[in-house]
Short mmCIF file of C-alpha atoms in Angstrom, two decimals:
data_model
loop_
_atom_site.label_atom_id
_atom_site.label_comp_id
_atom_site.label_asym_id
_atom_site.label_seq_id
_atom_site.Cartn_x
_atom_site.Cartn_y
_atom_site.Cartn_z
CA UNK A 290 0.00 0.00 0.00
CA UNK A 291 1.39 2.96 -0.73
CA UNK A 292 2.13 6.06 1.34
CA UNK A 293 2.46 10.34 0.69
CA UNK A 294 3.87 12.99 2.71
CA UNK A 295 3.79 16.86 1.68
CA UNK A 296 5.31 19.94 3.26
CA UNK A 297 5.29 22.92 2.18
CA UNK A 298 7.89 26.30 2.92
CA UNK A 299 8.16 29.72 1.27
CA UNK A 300 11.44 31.56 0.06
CA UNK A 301 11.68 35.04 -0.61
CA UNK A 302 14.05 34.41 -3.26
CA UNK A 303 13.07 33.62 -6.61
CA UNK A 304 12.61 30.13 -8.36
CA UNK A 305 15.77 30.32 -10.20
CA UNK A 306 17.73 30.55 -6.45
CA UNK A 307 15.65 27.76 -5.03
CA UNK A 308 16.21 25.40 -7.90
CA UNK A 309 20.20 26.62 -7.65
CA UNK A 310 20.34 24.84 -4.48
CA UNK A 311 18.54 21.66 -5.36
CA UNK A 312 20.77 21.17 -8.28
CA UNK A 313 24.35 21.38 -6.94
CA UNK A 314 24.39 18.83 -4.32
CA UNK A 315 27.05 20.19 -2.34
CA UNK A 316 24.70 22.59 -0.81
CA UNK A 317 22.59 19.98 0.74
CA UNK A 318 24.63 19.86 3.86
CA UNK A 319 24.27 23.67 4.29
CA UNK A 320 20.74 23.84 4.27
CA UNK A 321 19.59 20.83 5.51
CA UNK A 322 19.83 18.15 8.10
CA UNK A 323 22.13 15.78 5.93
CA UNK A 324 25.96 15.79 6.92
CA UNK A 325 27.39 14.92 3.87
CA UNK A 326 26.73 14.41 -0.21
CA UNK A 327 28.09 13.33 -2.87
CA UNK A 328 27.78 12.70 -6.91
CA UNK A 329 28.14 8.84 -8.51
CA UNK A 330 30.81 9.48 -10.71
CA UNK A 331 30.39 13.34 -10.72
CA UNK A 332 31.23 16.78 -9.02
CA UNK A 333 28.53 17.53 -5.95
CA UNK A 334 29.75 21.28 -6.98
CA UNK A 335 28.59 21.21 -10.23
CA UNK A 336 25.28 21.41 -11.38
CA UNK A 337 23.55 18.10 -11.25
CA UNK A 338 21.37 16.10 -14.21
CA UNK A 339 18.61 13.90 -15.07
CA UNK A 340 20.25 10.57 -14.66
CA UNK A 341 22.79 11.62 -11.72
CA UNK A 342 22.65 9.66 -8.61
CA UNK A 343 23.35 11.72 -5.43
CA UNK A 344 24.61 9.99 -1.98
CA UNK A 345 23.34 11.18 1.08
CA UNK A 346 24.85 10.31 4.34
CA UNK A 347 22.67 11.15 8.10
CA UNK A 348 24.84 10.08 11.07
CA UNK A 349 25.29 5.99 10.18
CA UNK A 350 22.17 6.12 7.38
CA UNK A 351 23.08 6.41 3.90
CA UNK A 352 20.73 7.05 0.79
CA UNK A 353 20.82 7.22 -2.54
CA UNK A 354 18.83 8.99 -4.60
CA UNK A 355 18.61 9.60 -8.40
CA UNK A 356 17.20 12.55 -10.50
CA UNK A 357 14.59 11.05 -12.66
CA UNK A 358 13.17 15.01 -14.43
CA UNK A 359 14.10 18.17 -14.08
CA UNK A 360 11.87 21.23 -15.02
CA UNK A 361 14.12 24.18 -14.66
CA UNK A 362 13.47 26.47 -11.92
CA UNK A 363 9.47 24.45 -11.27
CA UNK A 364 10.26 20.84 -10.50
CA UNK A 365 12.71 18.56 -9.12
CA UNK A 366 11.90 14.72 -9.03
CA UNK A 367 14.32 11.79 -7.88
CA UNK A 368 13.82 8.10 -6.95
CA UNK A 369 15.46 6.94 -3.70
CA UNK A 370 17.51 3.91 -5.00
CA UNK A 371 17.53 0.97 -2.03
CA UNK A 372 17.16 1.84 1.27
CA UNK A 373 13.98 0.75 3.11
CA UNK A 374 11.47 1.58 0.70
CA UNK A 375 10.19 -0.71 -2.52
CA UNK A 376 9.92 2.53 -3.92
CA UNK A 377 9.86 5.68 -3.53
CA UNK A 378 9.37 9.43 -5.50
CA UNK A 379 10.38 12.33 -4.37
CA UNK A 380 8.55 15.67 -5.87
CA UNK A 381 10.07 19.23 -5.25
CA UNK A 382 7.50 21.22 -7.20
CA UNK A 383 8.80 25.70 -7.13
CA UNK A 384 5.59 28.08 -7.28
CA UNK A 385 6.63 31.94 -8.20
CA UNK A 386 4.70 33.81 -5.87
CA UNK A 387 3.12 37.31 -6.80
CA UNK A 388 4.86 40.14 -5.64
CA UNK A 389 7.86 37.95 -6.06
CA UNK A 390 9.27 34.76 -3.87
CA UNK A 391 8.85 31.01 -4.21
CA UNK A 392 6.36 28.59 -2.62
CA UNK A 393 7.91 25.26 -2.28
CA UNK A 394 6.01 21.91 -2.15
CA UNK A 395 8.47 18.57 -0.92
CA UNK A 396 6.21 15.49 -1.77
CA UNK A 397 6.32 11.88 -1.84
CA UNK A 398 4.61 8.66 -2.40
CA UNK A 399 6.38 5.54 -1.34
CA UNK A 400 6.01 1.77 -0.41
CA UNK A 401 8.25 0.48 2.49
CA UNK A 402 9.39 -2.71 2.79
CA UNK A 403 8.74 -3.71 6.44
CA UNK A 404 5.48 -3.92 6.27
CA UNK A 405 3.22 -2.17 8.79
CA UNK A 406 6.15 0.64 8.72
CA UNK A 407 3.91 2.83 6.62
CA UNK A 408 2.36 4.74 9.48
CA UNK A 409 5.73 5.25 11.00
CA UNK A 410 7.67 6.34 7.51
CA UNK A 411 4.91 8.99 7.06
CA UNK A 412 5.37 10.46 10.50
CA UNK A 413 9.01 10.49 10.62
CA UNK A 414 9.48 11.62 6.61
CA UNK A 415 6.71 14.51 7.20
CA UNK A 416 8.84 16.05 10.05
CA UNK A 417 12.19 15.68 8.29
CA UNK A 418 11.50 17.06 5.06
CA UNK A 419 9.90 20.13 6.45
CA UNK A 420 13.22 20.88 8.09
CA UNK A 421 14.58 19.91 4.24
CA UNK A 422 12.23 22.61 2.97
CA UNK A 423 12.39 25.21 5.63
CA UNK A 424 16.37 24.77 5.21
CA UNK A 425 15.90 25.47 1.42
CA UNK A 426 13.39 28.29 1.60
CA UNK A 427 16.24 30.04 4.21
CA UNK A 428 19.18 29.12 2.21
CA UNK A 429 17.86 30.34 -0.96
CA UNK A 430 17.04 33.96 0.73
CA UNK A 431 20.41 33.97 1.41
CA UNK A 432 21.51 34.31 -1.91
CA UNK A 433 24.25 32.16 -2.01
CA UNK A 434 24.91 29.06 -4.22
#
């Protein structure tokens, strides 16, 4: 059965700053609650692809994720590869907001594999990509990438 999450966080800055961040990987650990990342056969500095597969690394948990699409400055989308999860999609979808700014939606659907872990996944994915997003939304105002 499968499960969804959805947070939401908004940036001053505009889409094209948010979706900076999201693409060069070796922001990730500035913004956000991972400690390190890192590129498959790439350079987390540079700006990452459809195709690339990014590792993440939270105290002794490790994930891998890859970027399935890419909509510049709207949408990022990536599958985490392994892990606990049959499957799982991660949505970043970038709203311009009037006046100027950037609404920022961090979605997913997934299907663990222990079951009855659904419940637990949900709970514990909801509260950790809001600090994702809220990291974003408040690097991104920053400026820098």
């Amino acid at each position: 059965m499968p499960y969804s999450y959805a947070v939401t966080a908004r940036s001053q800055a505009a889409p094209d700053a948010v979706f900076a961040a999201l693409t060069h990987t070796a922001t990730w650990p500035v913004w956000s609650p991972i400690d390190s990342a890192d590129v498959e056969d790439g350079d987390p500095a540079g700006r990452q692809q459809v195709g690339d597969t990014r590792i993440f690394r939270t105290g002794r948990s490790v994930a891998r994720e890859r970027i399935v699409e890419l909509i510049t400055d709207r949408k990022f989308v990536y599958d985490n590869v392994g892990g606990p999860f049959r499957s799982y999609r991660g949505t970043i979808d970038l709203t311009p907001v009037p006046g100027g700014g950037t609404d920022i939606t961090w979605s997913a659907t997934f299907d663990p594999k222990l079951p009855l872990s659904g419940g637990f996944w949900r709970w514990y994915l909801t509260r950790f990509m809001q600090r994702m997003a809220d990291g974003l939304a408040a690097y991104a105002d920053g400026g820098a990438v």
